[in-house]
Amino acid sequence: MVAIMFFILSLITIGGALGTVIARNAYSSALWMITSFLGVSGLFVMLNAPFIAMLQIIVYAGAIAVLILFVMMLMDRRVLENKDRFNPQYLWGAIFGAGLLADLLALALKFKIDISQAGKNLTINGSNTKMVGDVLFKHYLFPFEMVAIVLLVALVGAIVLSKDDEKEAR
Amino acid sequence: MLYTMKDLAAIMPELIVAVFAFAILLIDLWLPKKSKGLNGVLALLGVVIAFGVTASMYSKNISAFNGMVVMDKASNFVGIIMLLTAFASIILSFDFIKREELEAGEYYEVLLFSIVAMQALASTYNLITMFVAVETLSIGMYILTGFLKNKNESVEGAMKYYILGSFASSFLVLGIGLIYGLFGSADLNIVKAGLAHADSLHKWASILAFLFIFVGFGFKIAAFPFHSWTPDVYAAAPTPMSAFMSIAPKAAAFLALLRFLIVGMGPIEVEWTKILWVVAVFTMTFGNTVALFQKDLKRLLGYSSIAHAGYMLVGITAANYLGYGSVMFYLFGYLFMNLGAFAIAEFISTKEDRGTEIANLKGMGYRYPLMGAAMLLFMFCLAGVPPTVGFVGKYYLFSAAVKSHLYYLAVIGVVNSAISAYFYLNVIVTMYMKGEPEDAKPVFNSVPLKVVVMLGALGVMYIGIFPSTFLDIAIHSIGF
């Protein structure tokens, strides 16, 4: 049963990723990407990591993919259509991709990592999400607060540097 | 696991600076255009209060937030260096941002937030906090570099800094990931315990991790293969910010590097001293030789800051407590000489073009005797001539190298100081012996600027003649 679920989810993930690359239309590329993200989030559920699964859906499938689609909506259609789907570096990409795949397979065969229990060990009262929250807001409270400052500084900086002073003066 | 007041006490200086930064963010909204200068006063007040608190808590030793933050003598010493730098840079900014019509509260706000990040970077043994702090301060520095957004040069410098900086950060996080994967913790004390009896695989992997992390820190301190941003960014940034970023982030990054090397990588000291030996030699030699050909004062100071990072790496390579302490002392002395030199660069700059060419200094020694004399002092100090603080600092750095039997390194360091004397003295020769320029450009007459120059000159002389108190404090600040 678990194996069947895994193969279905893998198929969705890999199929979505392939579709992203192969699709002729940039819009369908983006939609295929969402499919792939959903598959990944299903895989996270199978690893007993529901929190990361939800993050995957909310952040990637929700926010990032929608943002990409928005940007494409604002762009000229002709810019997106009839583009070459592969740039001249595709051979290098393929070689590196194959190398990484071989590396992963070799590691998986050599060490025989058992991931069926992966997320189960990291829980509080059986909840992985609670564990994440506990670690983030207790153990790593200080870096977490610092991250708030990173975001604020980046936001302020983006506004300051992109503000048009000329217009304001008028 | 509940946090108490003790945890807050350990981050008191950070909290004060952050509170003032938020205050500026809010107050700036209500300030009318005429009284934007109040932002600067507010920022200055925050820095002064934080300085007072840091000084009063100097000999405290607190570990807080689950070991994420520590407050010890070293962090407070570097905190004092950074706050003094911030104090002077804010004063230098008063008239500068008025001249450049940049009256925005965000300038001071971003500056204060990057000070918070530097304080956090200087006071942690945890690599994750270090990474977050490095990112925060880098983003602050990118923004401040590009603040003169109507000048193409400034925008270009910020863009270069941003791209190279992100690249270096990715190495840093890769190294931290490796360390975490090897030892199961980002806490340097646990890493040390794990490394002390690690097998050779773990040892070699941690040398690799050290190299990755050193790329990140080496970028911040402008060490040799990662230095290329320095002259461009220093030349492009608003001058008070060039002064600030040539000292404060370096001080914080040097302390973080010391913590990482002494505590985390302590068991493989033999290996990292070899790597640092090479880096120190190349950093010194490169900085000094390229500086020989510079025509612009700010670029010259950029290359000179690379060379000075090399001198300080000599102190770390020595790997004894005299060396670590001399690095702290050198940073403290470097603060006065570099602030002064950048203040002079601001003094001769003009609004229309950069105006910081060394040729513009012609005859300055006679037209502005006081400023000329101060510049003479700063140049002597950077070259390491007694009785200035530059001489004392270099003396202790090289004697630490000799103490660790690194004779070649000490000799290369001394030869480098001799090379550097050429271009520093060239500035003085231009000021006093090249005659008057045909069209003397007006200088930037700003009273706060002159005050900073005078304070810098006073510091350089005073610490140079009576170094013992400061040396004592600096040498004993490293207690880990």
PDB file of C-alpha atoms in Angstrom, chain A:
ATOM      1  CA  MET A   1       0.000   0.000   0.000  1.00  0.00           C
ATOM      2  CA  VAL A   2       2.726   2.437   1.044  1.00  0.00           C
ATOM      3  CA  ALA A   3       4.802   1.399  -1.949  1.00  0.00           C
ATOM      4  CA  ILE A   4       1.897   2.021  -4.325  1.00  0.00           C
ATOM      5  CA  MET A   5       1.334   5.472  -2.826  1.00  0.00           C
ATOM      6  CA  PHE A   6       5.019   6.232  -3.150  1.00  0.00           C
ATOM      7  CA  PHE A   7       5.085   5.273  -6.812  1.00  0.00           C
ATOM      8  CA  ILE A   8       1.996   7.332  -7.589  1.00  0.00           C
ATOM      9  CA  LEU A   9       3.465  10.395  -5.843  1.00  0.00           C
ATOM     10  CA  SER A  10       6.839   9.888  -7.499  1.00  0.00           C
ATOM     11  CA  LEU A  11       5.137   9.669 -10.849  1.00  0.00           C
ATOM     12  CA  ILE A  12       3.316  12.948 -10.189  1.00  0.00           C
ATOM     13  CA  THR A  13       6.543  14.634  -9.065  1.00  0.00           C
ATOM     14  CA  ILE A  14       8.739  13.423 -11.911  1.00  0.00           C
ATOM     15  CA  GLY A  15       5.995  13.828 -14.476  1.00  0.00           C
ATOM     16  CA  GLY A  16       5.376  17.377 -13.306  1.00  0.00           C
ATOM     17  CA  ALA A  17       9.066  18.178 -13.476  1.00  0.00           C
ATOM     18  CA  LEU A  18       9.369  16.700 -16.957  1.00  0.00           C
ATOM     19  CA  GLY A  19       6.286  18.614 -18.059  1.00  0.00           C
ATOM     20  CA  THR A  20       7.839  21.838 -16.751  1.00  0.00           C
ATOM     21  CA  VAL A  21      10.849  21.341 -18.980  1.00  0.00           C
ATOM     22  CA  ILE A  22       9.124  19.966 -22.037  1.00  0.00           C
ATOM     23  CA  ALA A  23       5.975  22.104 -22.245  1.00  0.00           C
ATOM     24  CA  ARG A  24       5.984  24.446 -25.254  1.00  0.00           C
ATOM     25  CA  ASN A  25       3.964  27.100 -23.550  1.00  0.00           C
ATOM     26  CA  ALA A  26       5.427  28.942 -20.561  1.00  0.00           C
ATOM     27  CA  TYR A  27       2.011  29.037 -18.841  1.00  0.00           C
ATOM     28  CA  SER A  28       1.628  25.272 -18.958  1.00  0.00           C
ATOM     29  CA  SER A  29       5.205  25.002 -17.768  1.00  0.00           C
ATOM     30  CA  ALA A  30       4.235  26.913 -14.635  1.00  0.00           C
ATOM     31  CA  LEU A  31       1.168  24.731 -14.115  1.00  0.00           C
ATOM     32  CA  TRP A  32       3.235  21.570 -14.510  1.00  0.00           C
ATOM     33  CA  MET A  33       5.578  22.970 -11.883  1.00  0.00           C
ATOM     34  CA  ILE A  34       2.675  23.263  -9.428  1.00  0.00           C
ATOM     35  CA  THR A  35       1.846  19.607 -10.100  1.00  0.00           C
ATOM     36  CA  SER A  36       5.426  18.694  -9.296  1.00  0.00           C
ATOM     37  CA  PHE A  37       5.320  20.704  -6.052  1.00  0.00           C
ATOM     38  CA  LEU A  38       2.145  18.919  -4.991  1.00  0.00           C
ATOM     39  CA  GLY A  39       3.843  15.572  -5.578  1.00  0.00           C
ATOM     40  CA  VAL A  40       6.815  16.662  -3.460  1.00  0.00           C
ATOM     41  CA  SER A  41       4.519  17.713  -0.664  1.00  0.00           C
ATOM     42  CA  GLY A  42       2.869  14.257  -0.819  1.00  0.00           C
ATOM     43  CA  LEU A  43       6.326  12.715  -0.450  1.00  0.00           C
ATOM     44  CA  PHE A  44       6.910  14.844   2.642  1.00  0.00           C
ATOM     45  CA  VAL A  45       3.651  13.514   4.122  1.00  0.00           C
ATOM     46  CA  MET A  46       4.951  10.001   3.551  1.00  0.00           C
ATOM     47  CA  LEU A  47       8.101  10.931   5.467  1.00  0.00           C
ATOM     48  CA  ASN A  48       5.926  11.917   8.458  1.00  0.00           C
ATOM     49  CA  ALA A  49       6.719  15.582   7.993  1.00  0.00           C
ATOM     50  CA  PRO A  50       3.258  17.150   7.635  1.00  0.00           C
ATOM     51  CA  PHE A  51       4.516  20.623   8.542  1.00  0.00           C
ATOM     52  CA  ILE A  52       7.013  20.743   5.698  1.00  0.00           C
ATOM     53  CA  ALA A  53       4.374  19.255   3.402  1.00  0.00           C
ATOM     54  CA  MET A  54       2.021  22.148   4.201  1.00  0.00           C
ATOM     55  CA  LEU A  55       4.845  24.674   3.797  1.00  0.00           C
ATOM     56  CA  GLN A  56       5.581  23.147   0.408  1.00  0.00           C
ATOM     57  CA  ILE A  57       1.993  23.712  -0.685  1.00  0.00           C
ATOM     58  CA  ILE A  58       1.547  27.163   0.855  1.00  0.00           C
ATOM     59  CA  VAL A  59       4.920  28.656  -0.040  1.00  0.00           C
ATOM     60  CA  TYR A  60       5.865  26.919  -3.268  1.00  0.00           C
ATOM     61  CA  ALA A  61       2.643  25.844  -4.925  1.00  0.00           C
ATOM     62  CA  GLY A  62       0.766  28.795  -3.451  1.00  0.00           C
ATOM     63  CA  ALA A  63       2.953  31.845  -3.286  1.00  0.00           C
ATOM     64  CA  ILE A  64       5.878  31.255  -5.625  1.00  0.00           C
ATOM     65  CA  ALA A  65       4.019  29.613  -8.506  1.00  0.00           C
ATOM     66  CA  VAL A  66       1.269  32.221  -8.340  1.00  0.00           C
ATOM     67  CA  LEU A  67       3.898  34.949  -8.374  1.00  0.00           C
ATOM     68  CA  ILE A  68       5.478  33.426 -11.470  1.00  0.00           C
ATOM     69  CA  LEU A  69       2.084  33.321 -13.188  1.00  0.00           C
ATOM     70  CA  PHE A  70       1.399  36.916 -12.207  1.00  0.00           C
ATOM     71  CA  VAL A  71       4.684  38.044 -13.705  1.00  0.00           C
ATOM     72  CA  MET A  72       3.860  36.183 -16.906  1.00  0.00           C
ATOM     73  CA  MET A  73       0.441  37.841 -17.018  1.00  0.00           C
ATOM     74  CA  LEU A  74       2.077  41.258 -16.886  1.00  0.00           C
ATOM     75  CA  MET A  75       4.565  40.411 -19.624  1.00  0.00           C
ATOM     76  CA  ASP A  76       4.041  40.614 -23.338  1.00  0.00           C
ATOM     77  CA  ARG A  77       2.783  37.295 -24.698  1.00  0.00           C
ATOM     78  CA  ARG A  78       5.144  37.424 -27.648  1.00  0.00           C
ATOM     79  CA  VAL A  79       8.149  37.504 -25.301  1.00  0.00           C
ATOM     80  CA  LEU A  80       7.158  34.131 -23.923  1.00  0.00           C
ATOM     81  CA  GLU A  81       6.097  32.279 -27.038  1.00  0.00           C
ATOM     82  CA  ASN A  82       8.258  30.564 -29.640  1.00  0.00           C
ATOM     83  CA  LYS A  83      11.325  30.469 -27.485  1.00  0.00           C
ATOM     84  CA  ASP A  84      13.965  27.779 -27.762  1.00  0.00           C
ATOM     85  CA  ARG A  85      13.282  25.337 -25.008  1.00  0.00           C
ATOM     86  CA  PHE A  86      16.908  24.366 -24.538  1.00  0.00           C
ATOM     87  CA  ASN A  87      19.840  26.708 -24.250  1.00  0.00           C
ATOM     88  CA  PRO A  88      23.309  25.678 -25.491  1.00  0.00           C
ATOM     89  CA  GLN A  89      24.301  24.406 -22.060  1.00  0.00           C
ATOM     90  CA  TYR A  90      21.825  21.529 -22.023  1.00  0.00           C
ATOM     91  CA  LEU A  91      24.523  18.918 -22.604  1.00  0.00           C
ATOM     92  CA  TRP A  92      26.479  20.052 -19.555  1.00  0.00           C
ATOM     93  CA  GLY A  93      23.262  20.129 -17.579  1.00  0.00           C
ATOM     94  CA  ALA A  94      22.501  16.581 -18.610  1.00  0.00           C
ATOM     95  CA  ILE A  95      25.983  15.382 -17.665  1.00  0.00           C
ATOM     96  CA  PHE A  96      25.869  16.992 -14.244  1.00  0.00           C
ATOM     97  CA  GLY A  97      22.328  15.766 -13.659  1.00  0.00           C
ATOM     98  CA  ALA A  98      23.307  12.207 -14.545  1.00  0.00           C
ATOM     99  CA  GLY A  99      26.328  12.474 -12.268  1.00  0.00           C
ATOM    100  CA  LEU A 100      24.236  13.639  -9.342  1.00  0.00           C
ATOM    101  CA  LEU A 101      21.706  10.885  -9.964  1.00  0.00           C
ATOM    102  CA  ALA A 102      24.464   8.261 -10.036  1.00  0.00           C
ATOM    103  CA  ASP A 103      25.853   9.715  -6.827  1.00  0.00           C
ATOM    104  CA  LEU A 104      22.486   9.526  -5.066  1.00  0.00           C
ATOM    105  CA  LEU A 105      21.863   5.962  -6.292  1.00  0.00           C
ATOM    106  CA  ALA A 106      25.319   4.862  -5.172  1.00  0.00           C
ATOM    107  CA  LEU A 107      24.783   6.385  -1.729  1.00  0.00           C
ATOM    108  CA  ALA A 108      21.342   4.818  -1.406  1.00  0.00           C
ATOM    109  CA  LEU A 109      22.672   1.368  -2.380  1.00  0.00           C
ATOM    110  CA  LYS A 110      25.768   1.582  -0.200  1.00  0.00           C
ATOM    111  CA  PHE A 111      24.262   2.862   3.025  1.00  0.00           C
ATOM    112  CA  LYS A 112      20.734   1.424   2.681  1.00  0.00           C
ATOM    113  CA  ILE A 113      19.248   4.345   4.642  1.00  0.00           C
ATOM    114  CA  ASP A 114      15.948   3.415   6.231  1.00  0.00           C
ATOM    115  CA  ILE A 115      13.693   6.414   5.882  1.00  0.00           C
ATOM    116  CA  SER A 116      10.420   4.740   6.830  1.00  0.00           C
ATOM    117  CA  GLN A 117      10.858   6.100  10.377  1.00  0.00           C
ATOM    118  CA  ALA A 118      12.362   9.438   9.323  1.00  0.00           C
ATOM    119  CA  GLY A 119       9.924  11.940  10.761  1.00  0.00           C
ATOM    120  CA  LYS A 120       8.556   9.660  13.483  1.00  0.00           C
ATOM    121  CA  ASN A 121      11.614  10.101  15.647  1.00  0.00           C
ATOM    122  CA  LEU A 122      11.320  13.879  15.616  1.00  0.00           C
ATOM    123  CA  THR A 123       8.030  14.445  17.370  1.00  0.00           C
ATOM    124  CA  ILE A 124       6.530  15.833  20.551  1.00  0.00           C
ATOM    125  CA  ASN A 125       3.318  13.959  21.544  1.00  0.00           C
ATOM    126  CA  GLY A 126       3.361  12.431  18.105  1.00  0.00           C
ATOM    127  CA  SER A 127       3.346  15.786  16.351  1.00  0.00           C
ATOM    128  CA  ASN A 128       6.131  16.799  14.038  1.00  0.00           C
ATOM    129  CA  THR A 129       4.764  20.317  13.732  1.00  0.00           C
ATOM    130  CA  LYS A 130       4.967  20.836  17.487  1.00  0.00           C
ATOM    131  CA  MET A 131       8.574  19.736  17.367  1.00  0.00           C
ATOM    132  CA  VAL A 132       9.409  22.234  14.645  1.00  0.00           C
ATOM    133  CA  GLY A 133       7.747  25.019  16.597  1.00  0.00           C
ATOM    134  CA  ASP A 134       9.472  23.994  19.799  1.00  0.00           C
ATOM    135  CA  VAL A 135      12.912  23.987  18.238  1.00  0.00           C
ATOM    136  CA  LEU A 136      12.344  27.189  16.305  1.00  0.00           C
ATOM    137  CA  PHE A 137      10.849  29.296  19.084  1.00  0.00           C
ATOM    138  CA  LYS A 138      12.780  27.920  22.045  1.00  0.00           C
ATOM    139  CA  HIS A 139      16.168  26.676  20.992  1.00  0.00           C
ATOM    140  CA  TYR A 140      16.673  28.955  18.007  1.00  0.00           C
ATOM    141  CA  LEU A 141      14.736  31.939  19.342  1.00  0.00           C
ATOM    142  CA  PHE A 142      17.605  34.401  18.976  1.00  0.00           C
ATOM    143  CA  PRO A 143      18.512  33.628  15.339  1.00  0.00           C
ATOM    144  CA  PHE A 144      14.787  33.603  14.589  1.00  0.00           C
ATOM    145  CA  GLU A 145      14.443  37.140  15.906  1.00  0.00           C
ATOM    146  CA  MET A 146      17.503  38.161  13.926  1.00  0.00           C
ATOM    147  CA  VAL A 147      15.818  36.864  10.781  1.00  0.00           C
ATOM    148  CA  ALA A 148      13.020  39.326  11.472  1.00  0.00           C
ATOM    149  CA  ILE A 149      15.605  42.116  11.307  1.00  0.00           C
ATOM    150  CA  VAL A 150      17.042  40.724   8.047  1.00  0.00           C
ATOM    151  CA  LEU A 151      13.621  40.895   6.466  1.00  0.00           C
ATOM    152  CA  LEU A 152      12.948  44.396   7.778  1.00  0.00           C
ATOM    153  CA  VAL A 153      16.304  45.729   6.583  1.00  0.00           C
ATOM    154  CA  ALA A 154      15.883  44.128   3.175  1.00  0.00           C
ATOM    155  CA  LEU A 155      12.379  45.577   2.876  1.00  0.00           C
ATOM    156  CA  VAL A 156      13.432  49.081   3.907  1.00  0.00           C
ATOM    157  CA  GLY A 157      16.421  48.885   1.580  1.00  0.00           C
ATOM    158  CA  ALA A 158      14.343  47.749  -1.375  1.00  0.00           C
ATOM    159  CA  ILE A 159      11.962  50.664  -0.877  1.00  0.00           C
ATOM    160  CA  VAL A 160      14.690  53.259  -0.350  1.00  0.00           C
ATOM    161  CA  LEU A 161      16.738  52.173  -3.350  1.00  0.00           C
ATOM    162  CA  SER A 162      13.829  51.876  -5.756  1.00  0.00           C
ATOM    163  CA  LYS A 163      11.911  54.990  -4.698  1.00  0.00           C
ATOM    164  CA  ASP A 164      11.780  57.641  -7.377  1.00  0.00           C
ATOM    165  CA  ASP A 165      12.763  60.920  -5.779  1.00  0.00           C
ATOM    166  CA  GLU A 166      11.972  63.038  -8.860  1.00  0.00           C
ATOM    167  CA  LYS A 167       8.317  62.104  -8.809  1.00  0.00           C
ATOM    168  CA  GLU A 168       7.992  62.808  -5.136  1.00  0.00           C
ATOM    169  CA  ALA A 169       9.392  66.295  -5.523  1.00  0.00           C
ATOM    170  CA  ARG A 170       6.788  67.267  -8.096  1.00  0.00           C
TER     171      ARG A 170
END
